[in-house]
Amino acid sequence: MGKVISIANQKGGVGKTTTAINLASCLAVAEKKTLIVDIDPQGNATSGLGRNKMNSKGVYHALISGNFYPDLIINTDLEYLYISPSSPELAGAEAELFSLENRERRLSIALSTIENNFEYIFIDCPPSLGFLTINALAASHSVLIPIQCEYYSLEGVTDLLKILDEVKKYLNPALEIEGILLTMYDERTNLSKQVVEEIRDVFKNKVYDTIIPRNVTIAEAPSFGKPVILYNIKSKGAQAYLNFAKEFLTK
Ligand SMILES: Nc1ncnc2c1ncn2[C@@H]1O[C@H](COP(=O)(O)OP(=O)(O)OP(=O)(O)O)[C@@H](O)[C@H]1O
Ligand SMILES: [Mg+2]
């Protein structure tokens, strides 16, 4: 059975999309058939994998129709990696969903038709806690939370945990925290070290051992439409995501 994992944190720019692209790519290289669902209207996972986010077909149509028709999923440069792209209509989807039946469960219903075609499905959430993120959480077995190693990084997480509790209570009792990934660690600063200590203190063994460093190659890769392992496998960033994928698979 496929495992569905939301990558969520309503704080912007913490490494959700970077983690979706790079974890999924590492798993695909290990021949795990993997799907990324780009439910963020910004479409960064779609463009970061070199696909056109202005195309007309994608996860928006799955949400509205309640079905993942085959043309809503496209291939990538990696044989085992697929994406259901973002598209311009997704920007209006929150408002449209509001008046639809099962508005919190549309994605869950659509995914149930294809869940078993993949080993892993990652949903790249937008930086908000609206209907798109709620749909993602309602459809997921677990949620992976990237946290940036910087001051204030814990602020949004409290609100996210509240939402997770609500989703568990009303929509998806089996939802778990998959793990917390520390991102953009800067080894030169004491602040990064302090934040790591603080987060480990609060979330204990939910925090992955692997820490993703701040690394310019990770930031450059999406502008070439590539995951970092295809852009420069020797970089520190690629090695970090490969290590993370190994840890992810053993946990
Ligand atoms: N480890 C890293 N080292 C350097 N830059 C990084 C790293 N991780 C992410 N970035 C860069 O930081 C920015 C934000 O990352 P990303 O888009 O993954 O965050 P996000 O949480 O998906 O953002 P949003 O909330 O807008 O969807 C991007 O420009 C990305 O390339
Ligand atoms: Mg993003």
Short mmCIF file of C-alpha atoms and ligand atoms in Angstrom, two decimals:
data_model
loop_
_atom_site.label_atom_id
_atom_site.label_comp_id
_atom_site.label_asym_id
_atom_site.label_seq_id
_atom_site.Cartn_x
_atom_site.Cartn_y
_atom_site.Cartn_z
CA MET A 1 0.00 0.00 0.00
CA GLY A 2 1.25 3.50 -0.81
CA LYS A 3 2.11 5.86 2.00
CA VAL A 4 0.80 9.42 1.72
CA ILE A 5 2.86 12.09 3.47
CA SER A 6 2.10 15.80 3.64
CA ILE A 7 5.07 18.11 3.83
CA ALA A 8 3.66 21.00 5.80
CA ASN A 9 4.49 24.07 7.84
CA GLN A 10 2.47 27.22 7.36
CA LYS A 11 5.59 29.30 7.83
CA GLY A 12 6.87 30.26 4.39
CA GLY A 13 10.29 29.41 3.03
CA VAL A 14 11.29 26.73 5.53
CA GLY A 15 12.23 24.10 2.94
CA LYS A 16 8.94 22.26 2.29
CA THR A 17 9.28 22.23 -1.48
CA THR A 18 13.03 21.61 -1.40
CA THR A 19 12.42 18.62 0.85
CA ALA A 20 9.54 17.32 -1.29
CA ILE A 21 11.64 17.45 -4.46
CA ASN A 22 14.86 16.13 -3.00
CA LEU A 23 13.53 13.42 -0.69
CA ALA A 24 11.23 12.16 -3.45
CA SER A 25 14.10 12.16 -5.97
CA CYS A 26 16.39 10.20 -3.67
CA LEU A 27 13.64 7.63 -3.11
CA ALA A 28 13.02 7.45 -6.86
CA VAL A 29 16.72 6.78 -7.46
CA ALA A 30 16.35 3.90 -4.99
CA GLU A 31 13.62 2.62 -7.36
CA LYS A 32 10.74 3.50 -5.06
CA LYS A 33 7.90 4.62 -7.31
CA THR A 34 7.06 8.06 -5.95
CA LEU A 35 4.54 10.82 -6.68
CA ILE A 36 4.72 14.47 -5.71
CA VAL A 37 1.38 16.23 -5.49
CA ASP A 38 2.01 19.97 -5.91
CA ILE A 39 -0.96 21.48 -4.14
CA ASP A 40 0.72 24.87 -3.71
CA PRO A 41 -0.55 27.53 -6.15
CA GLN A 42 3.04 28.87 -6.27
CA GLY A 43 3.91 25.70 -8.18
CA ASN A 44 7.52 25.59 -7.01
CA ALA A 45 7.72 21.78 -6.90
CA THR A 46 6.42 21.66 -10.48
CA SER A 47 8.90 24.21 -11.84
CA GLY A 48 11.70 22.86 -9.65
CA LEU A 49 11.36 19.55 -11.45
CA GLY A 50 11.49 21.30 -14.81
CA ARG A 51 7.79 21.04 -15.56
CA ASN A 52 5.45 23.81 -16.68
CA LYS A 53 3.23 25.14 -13.90
CA MET A 54 1.17 27.12 -16.42
CA ASN A 55 -0.20 23.92 -17.98
CA SER A 56 -3.89 23.44 -17.67
CA LYS A 57 -4.05 19.99 -16.08
CA GLY A 58 -3.00 19.03 -12.58
CA VAL A 59 -4.02 18.48 -8.99
CA TYR A 60 -6.63 21.25 -9.27
CA HIS A 61 -8.70 19.02 -11.56
CA ALA A 62 -8.34 16.09 -9.17
CA LEU A 63 -9.70 18.29 -6.34
CA ILE A 64 -12.66 19.51 -8.33
CA SER A 65 -13.53 16.19 -9.98
CA GLY A 66 -12.64 13.94 -7.04
CA ASN A 67 -10.69 11.72 -9.44
CA PHE A 68 -7.02 11.39 -10.36
CA TYR A 69 -7.42 10.88 -14.10
CA PRO A 70 -4.20 9.60 -15.72
CA ASP A 71 -3.51 12.90 -17.50
CA LEU A 72 -3.29 14.71 -14.15
CA ILE A 73 0.00 12.96 -13.43
CA ILE A 74 3.10 13.52 -15.56
CA ASN A 75 6.59 12.03 -15.61
CA THR A 76 9.86 13.70 -14.61
CA ASP A 77 13.51 13.22 -15.58
CA LEU A 78 13.70 10.36 -13.07
CA GLU A 79 12.13 7.09 -14.15
CA TYR A 80 10.48 6.38 -10.80
CA LEU A 81 9.33 9.93 -10.02
CA TYR A 82 6.01 11.45 -11.10
CA ILE A 83 4.27 14.73 -10.34
CA SER A 84 0.73 15.96 -10.30
CA PRO A 85 1.49 19.58 -11.19
CA SER A 86 0.20 22.85 -9.87
CA SER A 87 -1.67 25.04 -12.36
CA PRO A 88 -3.00 28.62 -12.43
CA GLU A 89 -6.54 27.60 -11.37
CA LEU A 90 -5.21 26.29 -8.08
CA ALA A 91 -4.96 29.89 -6.87
CA GLY A 92 -8.77 30.08 -6.80
CA ALA A 93 -9.34 26.59 -5.49
CA GLU A 94 -9.70 27.55 -1.81
CA ALA A 95 -12.72 29.68 -2.64
CA GLU A 96 -14.18 27.08 -5.01
CA LEU A 97 -13.76 24.25 -2.54
CA PHE A 98 -15.70 26.20 0.05
CA SER A 99 -19.03 25.56 -1.65
CA LEU A 100 -18.35 21.95 -2.66
CA GLU A 101 -19.55 18.85 -0.88
CA ASN A 102 -16.82 17.07 1.14
CA ARG A 103 -14.69 20.17 0.79
CA GLU A 104 -12.05 18.89 3.24
CA ARG A 105 -11.91 15.40 1.74
CA ARG A 106 -11.75 16.03 -2.00
CA LEU A 107 -8.05 15.18 -2.26
CA SER A 108 -8.42 12.13 -0.07
CA ILE A 109 -11.23 10.83 -2.27
CA ALA A 110 -9.24 11.50 -5.44
CA LEU A 111 -6.04 9.94 -4.08
CA SER A 112 -7.79 6.78 -2.98
CA THR A 113 -8.15 5.84 -6.65
CA ILE A 114 -4.38 5.87 -7.29
CA GLU A 115 -2.78 5.44 -3.87
CA ASN A 116 -1.70 1.89 -4.55
CA ASN A 117 0.08 2.77 -7.80
CA PHE A 118 2.90 4.38 -5.80
CA GLU A 119 5.09 3.47 -2.84
CA TYR A 120 5.25 7.05 -1.62
CA ILE A 121 3.10 10.08 -2.29
CA PHE A 122 4.36 13.44 -1.00
CA ILE A 123 2.02 16.42 -0.91
CA ASP A 124 3.87 19.74 -1.06
CA CYS A 125 1.64 22.10 0.96
CA PRO A 126 1.35 25.87 0.58
CA PRO A 127 2.43 28.15 3.47
CA SER A 128 -1.06 28.48 4.92
CA LEU A 129 -3.56 26.45 6.88
CA GLY A 130 -6.48 26.85 4.47
CA PHE A 131 -8.54 24.26 2.63
CA LEU A 132 -5.65 23.10 0.45
CA THR A 133 -3.51 22.17 3.45
CA ILE A 134 -6.52 20.70 5.25
CA ASN A 135 -7.24 18.55 2.19
CA ALA A 136 -3.62 17.40 2.19
CA LEU A 137 -3.69 16.51 5.90
CA ALA A 138 -7.03 14.74 5.59
CA ALA A 139 -5.57 12.61 2.78
CA SER A 140 -2.31 11.70 4.53
CA HIS A 141 -1.04 8.89 6.70
CA SER A 142 1.48 11.26 8.20
CA VAL A 143 2.98 14.73 8.09
CA LEU A 144 6.64 15.64 7.71
CA ILE A 145 7.45 19.06 9.15
CA PRO A 146 10.54 20.93 7.96
CA ILE A 147 11.75 23.53 10.44
CA GLN A 148 14.34 26.12 9.53
CA CYS A 149 17.19 26.50 12.02
CA GLU A 150 16.52 30.13 12.87
CA TYR A 151 15.01 32.32 15.55
CA TYR A 152 11.16 32.29 15.62
CA SER A 153 11.14 28.96 13.79
CA LEU A 154 8.96 27.37 16.45
CA GLU A 155 6.29 30.07 16.33
CA GLY A 156 4.26 28.67 13.48
CA VAL A 157 4.68 25.10 14.62
CA THR A 158 2.37 25.57 17.61
CA ASP A 159 -0.47 26.58 15.27
CA LEU A 160 0.32 23.67 12.98
CA LEU A 161 0.11 21.23 15.90
CA LYS A 162 -3.30 22.68 16.82
CA ILE A 163 -4.54 22.11 13.27
CA LEU A 164 -3.14 18.57 13.30
CA ASP A 165 -5.18 17.88 16.44
CA GLU A 166 -8.32 19.26 14.81
CA VAL A 167 -7.78 17.22 11.66
CA LYS A 168 -7.25 14.11 13.77
CA LYS A 169 -10.40 14.79 15.74
CA TYR A 170 -12.75 15.53 12.85
CA LEU A 171 -11.27 14.19 9.62
CA ASN A 172 -8.40 11.74 9.92
CA PRO A 173 -7.90 10.01 13.30
CA ALA A 174 -4.93 7.97 12.03
CA LEU A 175 -2.82 11.01 11.06
CA GLU A 176 0.67 10.84 12.61
CA ILE A 177 3.74 13.03 12.71
CA GLU A 178 6.21 11.32 10.37
CA GLY A 179 9.09 13.39 11.63
CA ILE A 180 10.63 16.82 11.95
CA LEU A 181 13.44 17.80 9.60
CA LEU A 182 15.83 20.58 10.54
CA THR A 183 16.74 22.61 7.47
CA MET A 184 19.11 25.40 6.40
CA TYR A 185 21.48 24.75 9.27
CA ASP A 186 24.38 27.17 9.36
CA GLU A 187 27.28 25.58 11.20
CA ARG A 188 29.01 28.93 11.63
CA THR A 189 26.34 30.37 13.88
CA ASN A 190 25.56 29.65 17.51
CA LEU A 191 21.96 30.47 16.75
CA SER A 192 21.59 27.42 14.50
CA LYS A 193 23.03 25.22 17.28
CA GLN A 194 20.68 26.72 19.86
CA VAL A 195 17.64 26.21 17.65
CA VAL A 196 18.59 22.56 17.04
CA GLU A 197 18.91 21.99 20.80
CA GLU A 198 15.61 23.69 21.49
CA ILE A 199 13.70 21.73 18.85
CA ARG A 200 15.22 18.42 19.92
CA ASP A 201 14.26 19.29 23.46
CA VAL A 202 10.63 19.90 22.53
CA PHE A 203 10.10 17.15 19.94
CA LYS A 204 12.58 14.53 21.17
CA ASN A 205 12.85 11.46 18.96
CA LYS A 206 10.42 12.91 16.40
CA VAL A 207 13.35 14.96 15.06
CA TYR A 208 15.47 13.25 12.40
CA ASP A 209 19.19 12.82 13.14
CA THR A 210 20.04 14.15 9.68
CA ILE A 211 20.21 17.93 9.49
CA ILE A 212 20.07 19.69 6.11
CA PRO A 213 22.79 22.36 5.91
CA ARG A 214 22.38 25.71 4.24
CA ASN A 215 23.98 24.98 0.89
CA VAL A 216 24.01 27.12 -2.22
CA THR A 217 23.77 24.11 -4.58
CA ILE A 218 20.40 23.18 -3.05
CA ALA A 219 19.15 26.70 -3.81
CA GLU A 220 20.54 26.71 -7.37
CA ALA A 221 19.21 23.34 -8.53
CA PRO A 222 15.52 24.36 -9.00
CA SER A 223 16.44 27.12 -11.43
CA PHE A 224 17.82 24.33 -13.66
CA GLY A 225 14.63 22.32 -13.13
CA LYS A 226 16.56 19.60 -11.35
CA PRO A 227 16.69 17.91 -7.98
CA VAL A 228 20.06 18.47 -6.33
CA ILE A 229 21.21 14.86 -6.89
CA LEU A 230 20.94 15.39 -10.66
CA TYR A 231 22.40 18.89 -10.54
CA ASN A 232 25.51 18.11 -8.46
CA ILE A 233 25.57 14.81 -6.63
CA LYS A 234 28.88 15.60 -4.94
CA SER A 235 27.58 18.75 -3.25
CA LYS A 236 27.04 18.83 0.50
CA GLY A 237 23.35 19.44 -0.15
CA ALA A 238 22.91 16.35 -2.32
CA GLN A 239 24.76 14.22 0.22
CA ALA A 240 22.56 15.58 3.01
CA TYR A 241 19.35 14.68 1.20
CA LEU A 242 20.74 11.23 0.31
CA ASN A 243 21.53 10.66 3.99
CA PHE A 244 18.10 11.91 4.94
CA ALA A 245 16.44 9.52 2.47
CA LYS A 246 18.38 6.62 4.00
CA GLU A 247 17.27 7.61 7.48
CA PHE A 248 13.70 8.11 6.27
CA LEU A 249 13.65 4.58 4.84
CA THR A 250 14.97 2.99 8.02
CA LYS A 251 12.63 4.82 10.44
N1 LIG B 1 19.23 23.75 2.61
C1 LIG B 1 19.11 24.86 1.88
N2 LIG B 1 20.18 25.64 1.60
C2 LIG B 1 20.06 26.78 0.88
N3 LIG B 1 18.92 27.22 0.39
C3 LIG B 1 17.80 26.50 0.61
C4 LIG B 1 17.84 25.28 1.38
N4 LIG B 1 16.58 24.78 1.45
C5 LIG B 1 15.81 25.64 0.77
N5 LIG B 1 16.51 26.67 0.27
C6 LIG B 1 16.02 27.83 -0.50
O1 LIG B 1 15.20 28.58 0.37
C7 LIG B 1 14.04 29.05 -0.31
C8 LIG B 1 12.80 28.48 0.39
O2 LIG B 1 12.81 27.05 0.28
P1 LIG B 1 11.51 26.26 -0.16
O3 LIG B 1 10.90 26.86 -1.37
O4 LIG B 1 11.85 24.83 -0.19
O5 LIG B 1 10.61 26.55 1.10
P2 LIG B 1 9.02 26.35 1.25
O6 LIG B 1 8.78 26.07 2.68
O7 LIG B 1 8.54 25.37 0.25
O8 LIG B 1 8.50 27.80 0.85
P3 LIG B 1 6.95 28.21 0.65
O9 LIG B 1 6.41 28.30 2.03
O10 LIG B 1 7.01 29.53 -0.06
O11 LIG B 1 6.31 27.12 -0.16
C9 LIG B 1 14.18 28.59 -1.74
O12 LIG B 1 14.75 29.62 -2.49
C10 LIG B 1 15.13 27.40 -1.65
O13 LIG B 1 15.87 27.22 -2.83
MG MG B 2 7.01 25.57 -1.16
#
